[in-house]
Amino acid sequence: MSADRLIVQEVAPRDGLQIEPVWVPTDEKVSLINQLSGAGFSRIEAGSFVSPKAIPALRDGAEVFSRIRRAPGVIYVALIPNLKGAQRALEAGADELNLVLSASQTHNRANMGMSGDDSMTAFAAVASLTAAVNHDAASACSIDGFRTAVTLNGTVATAFGCPFEGAIAEDRVLKLVDRYLALGVGGITLADTTGMANPRQVARLVRRVLERVPAKALTLHFHNTRGLGLANVLAAYEAGARRFDAALGGLGGCPFAPGASGNICTEDLVNMCEEMGIATGIDLPLLIAMSRRLPQLLGHDTAGQVAKAGRNCDLHPAPASISATRPAVPAAA
Ligand code: COA
Ligand code: ZN
């Protein structure tokens, strides 16, 4: 795979739907994920296994995971907050568990109802459980030959700023990255939960984290709350990052972060990459068609721009008045 390629992890089924006030029926969630599976994504965050009281919109995660049609080569990720979430996600067949805690103590308490240290202690238990499950799967593998290991990803939320505490020290984020790595996670995500990051800050932190993990193991998760989402992607990309979360239609947001709004919009990101000559492997016309159906599903307009404007190559006929007055093509000399 080209080193310039940008990997998009689609998070609309999780981050996108978790904040929607209308209930999206399980059938619709399954259909959304199945369509995304055919759009060229290698990774889809398909749901979360959190308290149904905290996030009622995703309370059907187990059924969703059991009913989706798994495309070969696609990793279906589940967000989890604790050991119970890990047990439920493993039972449901998630390929990867995304552990989430916040760099901000206040946001961790608001979002997860515990301190950051308590989250990390819970994740140590999750890491032990996953290692045991993988060990059993490896034994099974020698018999049936098809089971693959469940992987762990560690997310640091509010890594670029917190709506309660304001600025977050980079060293605090790096300390959490190190603690995740000590647990044996295979990937790290830096999340800008409420769109407080700016491009220079992003480049600085990405460079520091890339001293610890390879680019293929680092994901950036931006929200476009202050309009800087794609600028931050570009800054991270230029600093060496290659993996990004994004949500169809720019859906999403954390219900426990005041002022939260949508993720960067997948089709807008893919469009930017196509215009810049950066490969993503994602079917942009299909994404645009899917995004245009979201208002019917959710009952409201979405933040995506390209689905409204069309691609650069979607040209319009010139007004008749201009065509009529256009100078005739000179005859060849
Ligand atoms: N899945 C399902 N149920 C869970 C659960 C999980 N992962 N973890 C806890 N619960 C249940 C408990 O069994 C208990 O149920 P009961 O009331 O029927 O006995 C209830 O939730 C409360 O459990 P408790 O351990 O006291 O947790 P809490 O109320 O302090 O909540 C979290 C802690 C982490 C479970 C909750 O804050 C949460 O799910 N947060 C996630 C928020 C989120 O997804 N944010 C957006 C993504 S970043
Ligand atoms: Zn998010």
CSV table of C-alpha atoms in Angstrom, one decimal, residues 7 9 43 96 98 151-156 177 180-181 184-190 206 209-220 240-245:
chain,number,residue,atom,x,y,z
A,7,ILE,CA,-7.0,5.6,5.7
A,9,GLN,CA,-12.3,4.9,9.5
A,43,ARG,CA,-12.4,0.0,9.2
A,96,GLU,CA,-11.4,-4.4,17.7
A,98,ASN,CA,-11.8,0.9,21.1
A,151,THR,CA,-7.1,-6.0,18.7
A,152,LEU,CA,-7.2,-3.0,21.1
A,153,ASN,CA,-7.1,0.7,20.3
A,154,GLY,CA,-6.7,3.3,23.0
A,155,THR,CA,-8.4,6.7,22.5
A,156,VAL,CA,-7.4,9.9,24.3
A,177,VAL,CA,-0.5,7.3,25.3
A,180,TYR,CA,-2.1,2.7,26.8
A,181,LEU,CA,1.1,1.3,25.1
A,184,GLY,CA,-0.3,-3.6,24.8
A,185,VAL,CA,-2.8,-1.7,22.6
A,186,GLY,CA,-2.1,-1.9,18.9
A,187,GLY,CA,-3.4,1.6,18.0
A,188,ILE,CA,-3.8,5.1,19.5
A,189,THR,CA,-6.4,7.7,18.7
A,190,LEU,CA,-6.1,11.3,19.6
A,206,VAL,CA,1.2,14.3,16.0
A,209,VAL,CA,3.2,10.8,19.2
A,210,LEU,CA,4.8,9.5,16.0
A,211,GLU,CA,8.0,9.3,18.0
A,212,ARG,CA,6.2,6.6,20.0
A,213,VAL,CA,4.0,4.8,17.5
A,214,PRO,CA,4.2,4.2,13.7
A,215,ALA,CA,1.9,6.1,11.4
A,216,LYS,CA,-0.1,3.0,10.7
A,217,ALA,CA,-1.1,2.8,14.4
A,218,LEU,CA,-2.1,6.4,14.9
A,219,THR,CA,-5.6,7.7,14.2
A,220,LEU,CA,-6.8,11.4,14.4
A,240,GLY,CA,3.1,12.2,9.0
A,241,ALA,CA,-0.3,10.9,10.2
A,242,ARG,CA,-2.2,8.6,7.8
A,243,ARG,CA,-5.4,7.4,9.6
A,244,PHE,CA,-8.5,9.5,10.3
A,245,ASP,CA,-11.9,9.0,11.7
